[in-house]
mmCIF file of C-alpha atoms in Angstrom:
data_model
loop_
_atom_site.group_PDB
_atom_site.id
_atom_site.type_symbol
_atom_site.label_atom_id
_atom_site.label_comp_id
_atom_site.label_asym_id
_atom_site.label_seq_id
_atom_site.Cartn_x
_atom_site.Cartn_y
_atom_site.Cartn_z
ATOM 1 C CA MET A 1 -3.328 41.536 21.466
ATOM 2 C CA GLU A 2 -6.286 39.244 21.993
ATOM 3 C CA PRO A 3 -7.643 37.099 19.134
ATOM 4 C CA GLY A 4 -10.431 38.874 17.314
ATOM 5 C CA GLN A 5 -8.939 42.348 17.822
ATOM 6 C CA GLY A 6 -7.365 44.262 15.016
ATOM 7 C CA SER A 7 -9.835 46.729 13.509
ATOM 8 C CA GLY A 8 -8.520 50.067 12.411
ATOM 9 C CA ALA A 9 -9.751 51.728 15.621
ATOM 10 C CA GLN A 10 -7.658 49.390 17.773
ATOM 11 C CA VAL A 11 -4.430 49.668 15.812
ATOM 12 C CA VAL A 12 -1.830 52.417 15.664
ATOM 13 C CA SER A 13 -2.373 53.508 12.076
ATOM 14 C CA GLY A 14 0.525 52.650 9.805
ATOM 15 C CA ARG A 15 2.523 50.942 12.543
ATOM 16 C CA TRP A 16 4.270 48.663 9.998
ATOM 17 C CA GLY A 17 5.695 51.585 8.066
ATOM 18 C CA THR A 18 5.814 51.740 4.290
ATOM 19 C CA VAL A 19 4.949 48.313 2.903
ATOM 20 C CA ALA A 20 4.319 46.763 -0.489
ATOM 21 C CA CYS A 21 1.784 44.055 0.338
ATOM 22 C CA VAL A 22 0.399 41.420 -2.031
ATOM 23 C CA LEU A 23 -2.567 39.239 -1.014
ATOM 24 C CA THR A 24 -4.118 36.565 -3.227
ATOM 25 C CA GLY A 25 -7.614 35.156 -2.709
ATOM 26 C CA ALA A 26 -8.580 38.471 -1.138
ATOM 27 C CA SER A 27 -12.274 38.758 -2.003
ATOM 28 C CA ARG A 28 -13.809 36.409 0.570
ATOM 29 C CA GLY A 29 -13.245 34.183 3.586
ATOM 30 C CA PHE A 30 -9.824 34.218 5.205
ATOM 31 C CA GLY A 31 -8.339 36.552 2.600
ATOM 32 C CA LEU A 32 -11.071 39.135 3.131
ATOM 33 C CA SER A 33 -10.598 39.077 6.909
ATOM 34 C CA LEU A 34 -6.845 39.337 6.499
ATOM 35 C CA ALA A 35 -7.083 42.311 4.124
ATOM 36 C CA ARG A 36 -9.159 44.200 6.680
ATOM 37 C CA LEU A 37 -6.596 43.541 9.399
ATOM 38 C CA LEU A 38 -3.584 44.387 7.265
ATOM 39 C CA ALA A 39 -4.777 47.656 5.721
ATOM 40 C CA PRO A 40 -4.694 49.853 8.857
ATOM 41 C CA ARG A 41 -1.172 48.648 9.668
ATOM 42 C CA LEU A 42 0.254 49.828 6.346
ATOM 43 C CA GLY A 43 1.764 53.296 6.600
ATOM 44 C CA GLU A 44 1.746 56.273 4.265
ATOM 45 C CA GLY A 45 3.145 55.447 0.847
ATOM 46 C CA SER A 46 2.204 51.777 1.134
ATOM 47 C CA VAL A 47 0.564 49.801 -1.651
ATOM 48 C CA LEU A 48 -1.783 46.851 -1.178
ATOM 49 C CA ILE A 49 -2.253 44.613 -4.225
ATOM 50 C CA LEU A 50 -5.381 42.467 -3.964
ATOM 51 C CA LEU A 51 -5.858 39.482 -6.273
ATOM 52 C CA ALA A 52 -8.992 37.374 -6.715
ATOM 53 C CA ARG A 53 -11.170 35.914 -9.456
ATOM 54 C CA SER A 54 -14.287 37.967 -8.703
ATOM 55 C CA ALA A 55 -14.021 41.583 -9.811
ATOM 56 C CA ALA A 56 -17.105 43.013 -8.049
ATOM 57 C CA PRO A 57 -16.348 41.961 -4.445
ATOM 58 C CA LEU A 58 -12.689 42.852 -5.016
ATOM 59 C CA ALA A 59 -13.627 46.377 -6.099
ATOM 60 C CA GLU A 60 -15.977 46.699 -3.125
ATOM 61 C CA LEU A 61 -13.217 45.688 -0.711
ATOM 62 C CA ALA A 62 -10.754 48.080 -2.323
ATOM 63 C CA ALA A 63 -13.199 50.973 -1.939
ATOM 64 C CA GLU A 64 -13.698 50.058 1.718
ATOM 65 C CA LEU A 65 -9.962 49.955 2.416
ATOM 66 C CA ARG A 66 -9.249 53.170 0.517
ATOM 67 C CA GLY A 67 -11.836 54.870 2.701
ATOM 68 C CA GLY A 68 -9.873 54.148 5.846
ATOM 69 C CA GLY A 69 -8.266 57.578 5.815
ATOM 70 C CA THR A 70 -4.642 56.361 5.678
ATOM 71 C CA GLY A 71 -4.003 57.256 2.050
ATOM 72 C CA LEU A 72 -3.318 53.629 1.264
ATOM 73 C CA ARG A 73 -2.894 52.833 -2.423
ATOM 74 C CA VAL A 74 -4.974 49.769 -3.283
ATOM 75 C CA GLU A 75 -4.525 47.961 -6.587
ATOM 76 C CA CYS A 76 -6.999 45.281 -7.724
ATOM 77 C CA VAL A 77 -6.209 42.403 -10.041
ATOM 78 C CA ALA A 78 -9.277 40.376 -11.026
ATOM 79 C CA ALA A 79 -7.789 37.250 -12.577
ATOM 80 C CA ASP A 80 -8.169 33.497 -12.554
ATOM 81 C CA LEU A 81 -4.734 32.348 -11.419
ATOM 82 C CA GLY A 82 -5.504 28.838 -12.633
ATOM 83 C CA CYS A 83 -5.426 29.848 -16.301
ATOM 84 C CA GLU A 84 -2.443 31.106 -18.248
ATOM 85 C CA GLN A 85 -3.963 34.446 -19.226
ATOM 86 C CA GLY A 86 -5.038 35.240 -15.677
ATOM 87 C CA LEU A 87 -1.637 34.351 -14.263
ATOM 88 C CA GLN A 88 0.113 36.440 -16.913
ATOM 89 C CA THR A 89 -2.097 39.416 -15.994
ATOM 90 C CA ALA A 90 -1.222 39.028 -12.310
ATOM 91 C CA VAL A 91 2.492 38.571 -13.013
ATOM 92 C CA ALA A 92 2.568 41.665 -15.228
ATOM 93 C CA THR A 93 0.864 43.775 -12.549
ATOM 94 C CA LEU A 94 3.261 42.644 -9.820
ATOM 95 C CA ARG A 95 6.253 43.328 -12.039
ATOM 96 C CA GLU A 96 4.998 46.805 -12.947
ATOM 97 C CA VAL A 97 3.956 47.908 -9.457
ATOM 98 C CA LEU A 98 6.721 46.333 -7.369
ATOM 99 C CA THR A 99 9.526 47.482 -9.668
ATOM 100 C CA ALA A 100 8.365 51.088 -9.254
ATOM 101 C CA VAL A 101 7.692 51.189 -5.496
ATOM 102 C CA ARG A 102 10.205 52.449 -2.979
ATOM 103 C CA THR A 103 9.195 50.884 0.296
ATOM 104 C CA GLY A 104 11.035 49.344 3.190
ATOM 105 C CA ARG A 105 9.172 46.072 3.244
ATOM 106 C CA LEU A 106 7.621 43.487 0.951
ATOM 107 C CA LEU A 107 4.899 41.204 2.312
ATOM 108 C CA LEU A 108 3.462 38.557 0.000
ATOM 109 C CA ILE A 109 0.662 36.286 1.232
ATOM 110 C CA ASN A 110 -0.256 33.318 -0.976
ATOM 111 C CA ASN A 111 -3.809 32.592 0.118
ATOM 112 C CA ALA A 112 -5.619 31.683 -3.121
ATOM 113 C CA GLY A 113 -6.509 28.011 -3.427
ATOM 114 C CA SER A 114 -9.222 25.463 -4.096
ATOM 115 C CA LEU A 115 -10.367 22.052 -2.836
ATOM 116 C CA GLY A 116 -10.594 20.175 -6.098
ATOM 117 C CA ASP A 117 -13.251 17.509 -6.652
ATOM 118 C CA ILE A 118 -13.449 15.926 -3.189
ATOM 119 C CA SER A 119 -16.286 13.642 -4.269
ATOM 120 C CA LYS A 120 -13.661 11.524 -6.059
ATOM 121 C CA SER A 121 -11.368 8.954 -4.509
ATOM 122 C CA PHE A 122 -7.735 8.597 -5.591
ATOM 123 C CA LEU A 123 -8.759 5.983 -8.163
ATOM 124 C CA GLY A 124 -11.314 8.399 -9.620
ATOM 125 C CA LEU A 125 -8.660 10.932 -10.572
ATOM 126 C CA THR A 126 -7.826 9.786 -14.096
ATOM 127 C CA ASP A 127 -8.225 12.971 -16.163
ATOM 128 C CA PRO A 128 -4.848 14.704 -16.611
ATOM 129 C CA ASP A 129 -6.522 17.966 -17.614
ATOM 130 C CA GLU A 130 -8.416 18.072 -14.318
ATOM 131 C CA ILE A 131 -5.264 17.318 -12.331
ATOM 132 C CA ASN A 132 -3.062 19.770 -14.242
ATOM 133 C CA SER A 133 -5.707 22.474 -13.862
ATOM 134 C CA TYR A 134 -5.766 21.926 -10.113
ATOM 135 C CA PHE A 135 -2.008 22.217 -9.749
ATOM 136 C CA ALA A 136 -1.895 25.236 -12.072
ATOM 137 C CA LEU A 137 -3.964 27.216 -9.588
ATOM 138 C CA ASN A 138 -2.727 25.761 -6.332
ATOM 139 C CA VAL A 139 1.001 25.285 -6.965
ATOM 140 C CA THR A 140 2.189 26.840 -10.232
ATOM 141 C CA SER A 141 0.591 30.238 -9.650
ATOM 142 C CA ALA A 142 1.995 30.522 -6.109
ATOM 143 C CA LEU A 143 5.507 29.754 -7.363
ATOM 144 C CA CYS A 144 5.296 32.169 -10.312
ATOM 145 C CA LEU A 145 3.797 35.035 -8.309
ATOM 146 C CA THR A 146 6.305 34.635 -5.492
ATOM 147 C CA SER A 147 9.376 34.492 -7.736
ATOM 148 C CA THR A 148 8.080 37.448 -9.762
ATOM 149 C CA ALA A 149 7.372 39.550 -6.666
ATOM 150 C CA LEU A 150 10.782 38.876 -5.121
ATOM 151 C CA GLN A 151 12.599 39.657 -8.373
ATOM 152 C CA ALA A 152 10.602 42.826 -9.019
ATOM 153 C CA PHE A 153 10.994 44.168 -5.476
ATOM 154 C CA GLY A 154 14.670 43.239 -5.388
ATOM 155 C CA ASN A 155 16.957 43.064 -2.379
ATOM 156 C CA GLN A 156 17.005 46.744 -1.548
ATOM 157 C CA PRO A 157 19.443 47.936 1.159
ATOM 158 C CA GLY A 158 17.683 48.178 4.518
ATOM 159 C CA SER A 159 14.523 46.496 3.242
ATOM 160 C CA SER A 160 12.867 43.283 4.427
ATOM 161 C CA ARG A 161 10.956 40.623 2.517
ATOM 162 C CA THR A 162 8.409 38.213 3.979
ATOM 163 C CA VAL A 163 6.536 35.466 2.122
ATOM 164 C CA VAL A 164 3.570 33.667 3.688
ATOM 165 C CA ASN A 165 2.009 30.479 2.352
ATOM 166 C CA ILE A 166 -1.475 29.740 3.682
ATOM 167 C CA SER A 167 -1.030 26.071 4.395
ATOM 168 C CA SER A 168 -3.185 23.422 6.062
ATOM 169 C CA LEU A 169 -3.115 20.390 8.328
ATOM 170 C CA CYS A 170 -3.571 18.595 4.997
ATOM 171 C CA ALA A 171 -0.002 19.492 4.089
ATOM 172 C CA VAL A 172 1.242 17.054 6.737
ATOM 173 C CA LYS A 173 -1.677 14.616 7.184
ATOM 174 C CA PRO A 174 -3.597 12.604 4.535
ATOM 175 C CA PHE A 175 -7.383 12.844 4.273
ATOM 176 C CA LYS A 176 -9.472 10.391 2.262
ATOM 177 C CA ASN A 177 -10.880 11.858 -0.979
ATOM 178 C CA TRP A 178 -8.582 14.842 -0.635
ATOM 179 C CA ALA A 179 -5.663 13.608 -2.781
ATOM 180 C CA LEU A 180 -5.488 16.814 -4.810
ATOM 181 C CA TYR A 181 -5.842 19.184 -1.862
ATOM 182 C CA CYS A 182 -3.398 17.318 0.380
ATOM 183 C CA SER A 183 -0.758 16.942 -2.330
ATOM 184 C CA GLY A 184 -1.160 20.568 -3.393
ATOM 185 C CA LYS A 185 -0.712 21.836 0.162
ATOM 186 C CA ALA A 186 2.248 19.515 0.771
ATOM 187 C CA SER A 187 3.845 20.706 -2.470
ATOM 188 C CA ARG A 188 3.475 24.320 -1.463
ATOM 189 C CA ASP A 189 4.936 23.748 1.995
ATOM 190 C CA MET A 190 8.021 22.074 0.547
ATOM 191 C CA MET A 191 8.309 24.672 -2.203
ATOM 192 C CA PHE A 192 8.473 27.474 0.361
ATOM 193 C CA GLN A 193 10.897 25.530 2.544
ATOM 194 C CA VAL A 194 13.226 25.456 -0.472
ATOM 195 C CA LEU A 195 12.778 29.234 -0.838
ATOM 196 C CA ALA A 196 13.744 29.704 2.821
ATOM 197 C CA LEU A 197 16.887 27.638 2.236
ATOM 198 C CA GLU A 198 17.906 29.389 -0.977
ATOM 199 C CA GLU A 199 17.111 32.938 0.168
ATOM 200 C CA PRO A 200 18.119 33.330 3.847
ATOM 201 C CA ASP A 201 17.348 37.059 3.700
ATOM 202 C CA VAL A 202 13.687 36.298 2.937
ATOM 203 C CA ARG A 203 11.438 35.456 5.893
ATOM 204 C CA VAL A 204 9.199 32.502 4.920
ATOM 205 C CA LEU A 205 6.207 31.159 6.846
ATOM 206 C CA ASN A 206 3.809 28.283 6.149
ATOM 207 C CA TYR A 207 0.743 29.134 8.247
ATOM 208 C CA ALA A 208 -2.072 26.606 8.707
ATOM 209 C CA PRO A 209 -5.140 28.650 9.754
ATOM 210 C CA GLY A 210 -7.156 25.744 11.198
ATOM 211 C CA PRO A 211 -10.668 24.584 10.202
ATOM 212 C CA LEU A 212 -12.191 27.905 9.164
ATOM 213 C CA ASP A 213 -15.906 28.630 9.077
ATOM 214 C CA THR A 214 -16.008 29.226 5.319
ATOM 215 C CA TYR A 215 -17.740 28.009 2.183
ATOM 216 C CA MET A 216 -14.861 25.593 1.706
ATOM 217 C CA GLN A 217 -15.808 23.927 4.998
ATOM 218 C CA PHE A 218 -19.405 23.715 3.827
ATOM 219 C CA LEU A 219 -18.183 21.840 0.757
ATOM 220 C CA ALA A 220 -16.042 19.590 2.960
ATOM 221 C CA ARG A 221 -18.991 18.429 5.043
ATOM 222 C CA THR A 222 -21.416 18.066 2.123
ATOM 223 C CA MET A 223 -19.317 16.943 -0.859
ATOM 224 C CA THR A 224 -16.540 14.731 0.535
ATOM 225 C CA GLY A 225 -17.026 11.276 -0.979
ATOM 226 C CA ASP A 226 -15.879 9.261 2.036
ATOM 227 C CA PRO A 227 -18.781 9.088 4.565
ATOM 228 C CA GLU A 228 -16.511 8.966 7.623
ATOM 229 C CA MET A 229 -14.633 12.068 6.503
ATOM 230 C CA ARG A 230 -17.891 13.830 5.718
ATOM 231 C CA GLN A 231 -19.153 13.043 9.209
ATOM 232 C CA TYR A 232 -15.894 14.287 10.711
ATOM 233 C CA PHE A 233 -16.310 17.682 9.043
ATOM 234 C CA GLN A 234 -19.987 17.801 10.060
ATOM 235 C CA SER A 235 -18.999 17.161 13.670
ATOM 236 C CA LEU A 236 -16.583 20.096 13.604
ATOM 237 C CA GLN A 237 -19.466 22.406 12.757
ATOM 238 C CA GLU A 238 -21.954 20.822 15.141
ATOM 239 C CA SER A 239 -19.537 20.991 18.074
ATOM 240 C CA GLY A 240 -18.619 24.626 17.390
ATOM 241 C CA GLN A 241 -14.997 23.839 16.522
ATOM 242 C CA LEU A 242 -14.896 25.837 13.291
ATOM 243 C CA ILE A 243 -12.732 28.942 13.609
ATOM 244 C CA ASP A 244 -13.857 32.451 12.717
ATOM 245 C CA CYS A 245 -11.694 33.790 9.887
ATOM 246 C CA THR A 246 -10.881 37.011 11.732
ATOM 247 C CA VAL A 247 -9.633 35.113 14.799
ATOM 248 C CA SER A 248 -7.222 33.031 12.722
ATOM 249 C CA ALA A 249 -6.168 36.013 10.600
ATOM 250 C CA GLN A 250 -5.352 37.915 13.787
ATOM 251 C CA LYS A 251 -3.059 35.081 14.887
ATOM 252 C CA LEU A 252 -1.209 35.346 11.589
ATOM 253 C CA VAL A 253 -0.880 39.122 11.995
ATOM 254 C CA ASN A 254 0.512 38.552 15.493
ATOM 255 C CA LEU A 255 3.052 36.067 14.104
ATOM 256 C CA LEU A 256 4.173 38.610 11.526
ATOM 257 C CA GLU A 257 4.461 41.374 14.118
ATOM 258 C CA GLU A 258 6.451 39.220 16.556
ATOM 259 C CA ASP A 259 8.598 37.875 13.693
ATOM 260 C CA THR A 260 10.178 35.126 15.828
ATOM 261 C CA PHE A 261 9.236 32.093 13.697
ATOM 262 C CA SER A 262 11.941 30.000 12.046
ATOM 263 C CA SER A 263 12.038 30.808 8.340
ATOM 264 C CA GLY A 264 10.347 28.029 6.366
ATOM 265 C CA ALA A 265 8.496 26.716 9.420
ATOM 266 C CA HIS A 266 5.007 25.185 9.330
ATOM 267 C CA VAL A 267 3.012 26.868 12.111
ATOM 268 C CA ASP A 268 -0.516 25.722 12.891
ATOM 269 C CA PHE A 269 -3.258 27.858 14.435
ATOM 270 C CA TYR A 270 -3.336 25.495 17.407
ATOM 271 C CA ASP A 271 0.442 25.793 17.959
ATOM 272 C CA ILE A 272 0.144 29.440 18.952
#
């Protein structure tokens, strides 16, 4: 399948069978594109749980996906995963829904994340509340949601479980002014490598989607404190090197369909 394909009209409806699918950060950008590619692949009896902070765009997306004619059950959880109450709401929903479903496959995609204050250098990061808040959203929530989902779904006979972490080049390479983002992404990569080691029956993938043409990239080229880094991100846009979200999301879908990656591996958009 060529990059950029993957709309409902081009896909055998429900080809993945009955799936319980969880997607965080679903209301915009990469998550939005991914939700639109995943929905038509989920067969009758499947449930798609969408999580994001913004209730209105989440509800709009859910209505769109429910209208696809496949009978897909779509659950929305509007919650800020960076705060305790929001995370508790999300955890409770996953526990309730995934404990009750009887499907052959669990697919959990940890996409939600944030940049942090990239105007600050390492030496400017002195407020523990700011730092703890960043890691609450970008590391703690991913760990809690993943462990909850796997426990609630269980290891059912004949079922399969796949966990995807949306990673970044920043997980393996340092960028000036991006101490929080780089360390958060590196933490998540290692966290999911440990999961792959501990749970060999769970398929685990760290997927780096490349420099996406999103609002986050706009912030990168306008707010990064280091002038050289800011210019680097500007040059990506000016030279047309930013990647359309749907193109990168399609590569991830292809990876999941082929299912040949080594569990726990870090796979970059440009590796495929």
